[in-house]
Tab-separated table of C-alpha atoms in Angstrom:
chain	number	residue	atom	x	y	z
A	1	MET	CA	0.000	0.000	0.000
A	2	ARG	CA	2.926	2.343	0.608
A	3	VAL	CA	3.885	2.092	-3.070
A	4	ILE	CA	0.348	3.080	-4.072
A	5	GLY	CA	0.490	5.924	-1.563
A	6	TRP	CA	3.647	7.226	-3.240
A	7	ILE	CA	1.890	6.996	-6.618
A	8	GLY	CA	-0.740	9.340	-5.183
A	9	VAL	CA	1.993	11.726	-4.031
A	10	LEU	CA	3.573	11.548	-7.501
A	11	HIS	CA	0.165	12.377	-9.024
A	12	ILE	CA	-0.108	15.533	-6.922
A	13	THR	CA	3.531	16.483	-7.530
A	14	VAL	CA	3.255	16.282	-11.327
A	15	ILE	CA	0.050	18.352	-11.408
A	16	ALA	CA	1.466	20.931	-8.963
A	17	VAL	CA	4.757	21.231	-10.887
A	18	TRP	CA	2.873	21.892	-14.115
A	19	MET	CA	0.765	24.530	-12.350
A	20	ILE	CA	3.971	26.324	-11.334
A	21	ILE	CA	5.535	25.901	-14.792
A	22	ASN	CA	2.411	27.336	-16.460
A	23	ILE	CA	2.383	30.338	-14.128
A	24	VAL	CA	6.092	31.050	-14.762
A	25	PHE	CA	5.641	30.472	-18.494
A	26	SER	CA	2.690	32.877	-18.751
A	27	LEU	CA	4.587	35.557	-16.813
A	28	SER	CA	7.731	35.085	-18.913
A	29	ASN	CA	5.840	35.000	-22.213
A	30	PRO	CA	2.784	37.261	-21.899
A	31	ILE	CA	0.234	36.879	-24.664
A	32	ASN	CA	-0.567	39.905	-26.797
A	33	MET	CA	-4.297	39.866	-27.469
A	34	ASN	CA	-5.283	41.286	-30.846
A	35	GLU	CA	-8.782	42.675	-30.419
A	36	ASP	CA	-9.512	42.100	-34.132
A	37	ASN	CA	-8.885	38.344	-33.755
A	38	THR	CA	-10.944	35.688	-32.012
A	39	LEU	CA	-9.736	33.936	-28.864
A	40	ALA	CA	-8.851	30.860	-30.938
A	41	GLU	CA	-6.835	32.916	-33.439
A	42	ASN	CA	-4.901	34.614	-30.646
A	43	GLY	CA	-4.383	31.297	-28.876
A	44	ILE	CA	-3.025	29.334	-31.829
A	45	ALA	CA	-0.785	32.226	-32.895
A	46	TYR	CA	0.640	32.291	-29.355
A	47	TYR	CA	1.091	28.575	-28.647
A	48	SER	CA	2.293	27.660	-32.141
A	49	ALA	CA	5.406	29.696	-31.312
A	50	PHE	CA	6.155	27.136	-28.575
A	51	PRO	CA	5.715	23.746	-30.299
A	52	GLY	CA	5.575	20.800	-27.922
A	53	TYR	CA	4.710	22.838	-24.818
A	54	LEU	CA	0.990	22.055	-24.554
A	55	GLY	CA	1.645	18.527	-25.822
A	56	MET	CA	4.168	17.886	-23.064
A	57	ASP	CA	1.849	19.421	-20.452
A	58	HIS	CA	-1.190	17.340	-21.370
A	59	GLY	CA	0.797	14.253	-22.358
A	60	SER	CA	2.645	13.959	-19.031
A	61	LYS	CA	-0.602	14.543	-17.125
A	62	SER	CA	-2.213	11.818	-19.224
A	63	LEU	CA	0.449	9.307	-18.201
A	64	ILE	CA	0.122	10.156	-14.497
A	65	MET	CA	-3.657	9.714	-14.732
A	66	ILE	CA	-3.174	6.233	-16.177
A	67	LEU	CA	-0.694	5.407	-13.398
A	68	SER	CA	-3.170	6.706	-10.787
A	69	ILE	CA	-5.522	3.818	-11.578
A	70	ALA	CA	-3.512	2.075	-8.843
A	71	ILE	CA	-5.169	4.270	-6.165
A	72	PRO	CA	-8.766	2.965	-6.505
A	73	VAL	CA	-7.336	-0.547	-6.906
A	74	GLY	CA	-5.435	-0.144	-3.626
A	75	LEU	CA	-8.489	1.141	-1.761
A	76	PHE	CA	-10.582	-1.702	-3.175
A	77	ILE	CA	-8.089	-4.213	-1.777
A	78	CYS	CA	-8.110	-2.468	1.616
A	79	PHE	CA	-11.899	-2.503	1.891
A	80	LYS	CA	-12.636	-5.897	0.319
A	81	ASN	CA	-13.293	-7.548	3.692
A	82	LEU	CA	-15.693	-4.883	4.968
A	83	GLU	CA	-19.146	-6.364	5.444
A	84	TYR	CA	-22.089	-4.718	3.668
A	85	PHE	CA	-19.650	-2.692	1.535
A	86	ARG	CA	-18.653	-5.150	-1.169
A	87	LEU	CA	-21.099	-3.952	-3.827
A	88	ARG	CA	-20.263	-0.287	-3.263
A	89	ASN	CA	-16.568	-1.176	-3.143
A	90	THR	CA	-16.835	-2.871	-6.538
A	91	ILE	CA	-18.732	0.089	-8.013
A	92	ALA	CA	-16.074	2.437	-6.601
A	93	LEU	CA	-13.311	0.319	-8.161
A	94	ILE	CA	-14.968	0.421	-11.591
A	95	SER	CA	-15.737	4.154	-11.344
A	96	GLY	CA	-12.228	5.052	-10.197
A	97	CYS	CA	-10.400	2.934	-12.774
A	98	PHE	CA	-12.570	4.056	-15.701
A	99	GLY	CA	-12.477	7.660	-14.442
A	100	PHE	CA	-8.679	7.856	-14.412
A	101	ALA	CA	-8.404	5.930	-17.701
A	102	LEU	CA	-10.860	8.256	-19.484
A	103	TYR	CA	-9.197	11.321	-17.937
A	104	GLY	CA	-5.868	10.146	-19.333
A	105	LEU	CA	-7.447	9.472	-22.740
A	106	SER	CA	-9.013	12.943	-22.790
A	107	LEU	CA	-5.689	14.651	-22.046
A	108	MET	CA	-3.827	12.564	-24.613
A	109	LEU	CA	-6.421	13.378	-27.301
A	110	GLN	CA	-6.008	17.071	-26.535
A	111	ALA	CA	-2.205	16.799	-26.591
A	112	VAL	CA	-2.125	15.039	-29.971
A	113	THR	CA	-4.814	17.247	-31.536
A	114	VAL	CA	-3.371	20.629	-30.550
A	115	GLU	CA	0.176	19.671	-31.539
A	116	TYR	CA	-1.109	18.559	-34.945
A	117	ALA	CA	-2.959	21.889	-35.243
A	118	PHE	CA	0.158	23.874	-34.275
A	119	ASN	CA	2.318	21.936	-36.744
A	120	LEU	CA	-0.208	22.514	-39.540
A	121	PHE	CA	-0.458	26.212	-38.654
A	122	ASN	CA	3.338	26.651	-38.706
A	123	SER	CA	4.083	24.550	-41.790
A	124	SER	CA	1.528	26.039	-44.164
A	125	GLU	CA	0.967	29.481	-45.598
A	126	ASP	CA	-2.315	28.386	-47.143
A	127	MET	CA	-5.203	30.378	-45.678
A	128	TYR	CA	-7.599	27.409	-45.623
A	129	SER	CA	-5.084	25.121	-43.895
A	130	ARG	CA	-4.499	27.739	-41.225
A	131	GLN	CA	-8.235	28.246	-40.775
A	132	PHE	CA	-8.667	24.486	-40.351
A	133	ALA	CA	-5.834	24.409	-37.795
A	134	THR	CA	-7.459	27.270	-35.882
A	135	LEU	CA	-10.864	25.551	-35.892
A	136	LEU	CA	-9.231	22.308	-34.725
A	137	TYR	CA	-7.543	24.130	-31.835
A	138	ASP	CA	-10.795	25.920	-30.989
A	139	TRP	CA	-12.817	22.654	-31.047
A	140	SER	CA	-10.370	20.638	-28.971
A	141	MET	CA	-9.291	23.219	-26.377
A	142	LEU	CA	-11.786	26.076	-26.194
A	143	GLN	CA	-15.300	25.270	-27.380
A	144	GLY	CA	-15.417	21.636	-26.398
A	145	GLY	CA	-15.343	18.450	-28.448
A	146	LEU	CA	-14.770	14.757	-28.080
A	147	SER	CA	-11.917	15.141	-25.580
A	148	VAL	CA	-13.855	17.624	-23.414
A	149	SER	CA	-16.906	15.329	-23.360
A	150	ILE	CA	-14.706	12.417	-22.248
A	151	TYR	CA	-13.132	14.706	-19.620
A	152	ILE	CA	-16.545	15.520	-18.132
A	153	ILE	CA	-17.579	11.846	-18.031
A	154	ALA	CA	-14.245	10.975	-16.403
A	155	ASN	CA	-14.733	13.538	-13.641
A	156	LEU	CA	-18.276	12.350	-12.949
A	157	LEU	CA	-16.935	8.809	-12.546
A	158	LEU	CA	-14.145	10.061	-10.269
A	159	ALA	CA	-16.713	11.945	-8.184
A	160	ALA	CA	-18.668	8.704	-7.684
A	161	TRP	CA	-15.405	6.943	-6.754
A	162	ILE	CA	-14.512	9.580	-4.157
A	163	ILE	CA	-17.936	9.457	-2.506
A	164	LEU	CA	-18.113	5.658	-2.383
A	165	HIS	CA	-14.583	5.111	-1.119
A	166	SER	CA	-15.055	7.932	1.390
A	167	ILE	CA	-17.847	5.780	2.826
A	168	GLY	CA	-15.351	2.912	2.985
A	169	LEU	CA	-12.796	5.115	4.733
A	170	SER	CA	-15.337	6.069	7.405
A	171	LYS	CA	-16.055	2.385	8.067
A	172	PHE	CA	-12.394	1.361	7.924
A	173	LEU	CA	-10.904	4.180	10.009
A	174	HIS	CA	-13.956	5.015	12.150
A	175	LYS	CA	-13.128	8.675	11.538
A	176	LYS	CA	-15.252	11.173	9.660
A	177	ARG	CA	-12.940	14.048	8.652
A	178	VAL	CA	-11.457	12.642	5.439
A	179	SER	CA	-14.795	11.031	4.571
A	180	VAL	CA	-16.790	14.249	4.991
A	181	PHE	CA	-14.197	16.077	2.906
A	182	GLY	CA	-14.607	13.375	0.255
A	183	TYR	CA	-18.418	13.715	0.265
A	184	PHE	CA	-18.100	17.483	-0.104
A	185	THR	CA	-15.537	17.264	-2.917
A	186	GLY	CA	-17.437	14.547	-4.789
A	187	GLY	CA	-20.710	16.462	-4.512
A	188	LEU	CA	-19.108	19.648	-5.869
A	189	MET	CA	-17.567	17.694	-8.741
A	190	ILE	CA	-20.918	16.191	-9.713
A	191	ALA	CA	-22.685	19.568	-9.581
A	192	GLY	CA	-19.909	21.443	-11.403
A	193	TYR	CA	-19.452	18.966	-14.225
A	194	LEU	CA	-23.170	18.414	-14.786
A	195	ILE	CA	-23.570	22.160	-15.212
A	196	ALA	CA	-20.491	22.189	-17.484
A	197	TRP	CA	-22.091	19.412	-19.551
A	198	PHE	CA	-25.278	21.481	-19.906
A	199	PHE	CA	-23.328	24.460	-21.244
A	200	LEU	CA	-21.241	22.209	-23.508
A	201	MET	CA	-24.483	21.069	-25.150
A	202	GLN	CA	-25.041	24.748	-25.964
A	203	GLY	CA	-21.600	24.915	-27.622
A	204	GLU	CA	-19.996	26.776	-24.704
A	205	GLN	CA	-17.458	25.938	-22.030
A	206	SER	CA	-18.431	27.398	-18.667
A	207	MET	CA	-17.786	26.632	-14.997
A	208	HIS	CA	-14.055	26.315	-15.796
A	209	ASN	CA	-12.837	28.365	-12.832
A	210	LEU	CA	-15.100	26.573	-10.343
A	211	ASN	CA	-14.061	23.165	-11.656
A	212	GLU	CA	-10.398	24.158	-11.370
A	213	ILE	CA	-10.949	24.938	-7.673
A	214	VAL	CA	-12.775	21.634	-7.209
A	215	GLY	CA	-9.801	19.980	-8.918
A	216	VAL	CA	-7.564	21.319	-6.137
A	217	LEU	CA	-9.916	19.793	-3.539
A	218	PHE	CA	-9.725	16.514	-5.471
A	219	MET	CA	-5.918	16.622	-5.246
A	220	LEU	CA	-6.100	17.322	-1.496
A	221	TRP	CA	-8.339	14.282	-0.984
A	222	ILE	CA	-5.868	12.104	-2.888
A	223	PHE	CA	-3.061	13.555	-0.756
A	224	PHE	CA	-4.846	12.741	2.520
A	225	VAL	CA	-5.576	9.182	1.393
A	226	SER	CA	-2.052	8.702	0.021
A	227	MET	CA	-0.462	9.836	3.294
A	228	LYS	CA	-2.620	7.367	5.222
A	229	MET	CA	-1.416	4.611	2.881
A	230	ILE	CA	2.217	5.633	3.320
A	231	LYS	CA	1.855	5.750	7.114
A	232	GLY	CA	0.135	2.354	7.098
A	233	THR	CA	-3.122	3.684	8.524
A	234	VAL	CA	-4.899	2.382	5.425
A	235	SER	CA	-3.536	-1.044	4.549
A	236	THR	CA	-4.616	-4.638	4.050
């Protein structure tokens, strides 16, 4: 279980490091917004000057999400002997594994798509090719698309996982603090991403800032659980 706990710490570390890198990068390379251009046109003109940056960001996060499948597996093993919890434990295992797998798939699709769009934008002077590259960037990163839909489904599954395994933690540890925090975080994730789904059906991406804050709470929950695994509080 300690190994799985360290995987959780690695998950948080990778996400936090990229947060810091993105802040430093944006301060070092401020974007010049042309008011005559759309957000997508400004965005692709900016990021195409740094090929590989967004791909590395989303690609490395994708790999850590796939690796994080170990966390719901570890909790499932810990709680497998709890009476009256086996069905919910199994549902939590499925939700957590599919949630992390789909999250990783969503990030990888975004990484591959935007890097293709940037390469097309940089390698062609043809107006139609550049317009297609801009629309591809807009569809994959800004206005929603296949990857964003998968991302929302993944977070709804992860919310279910958090809530169900928080119930298991309360039964296993006989303590309520981490469990209540898990209920709160999972509930916010469900509300935030259902609302985001509604706006996505209207062709808009909204609730981004709220969901980013909820994402921090999600990382904190993983940190608390990971530390309990490392300390041996949660073990088989």
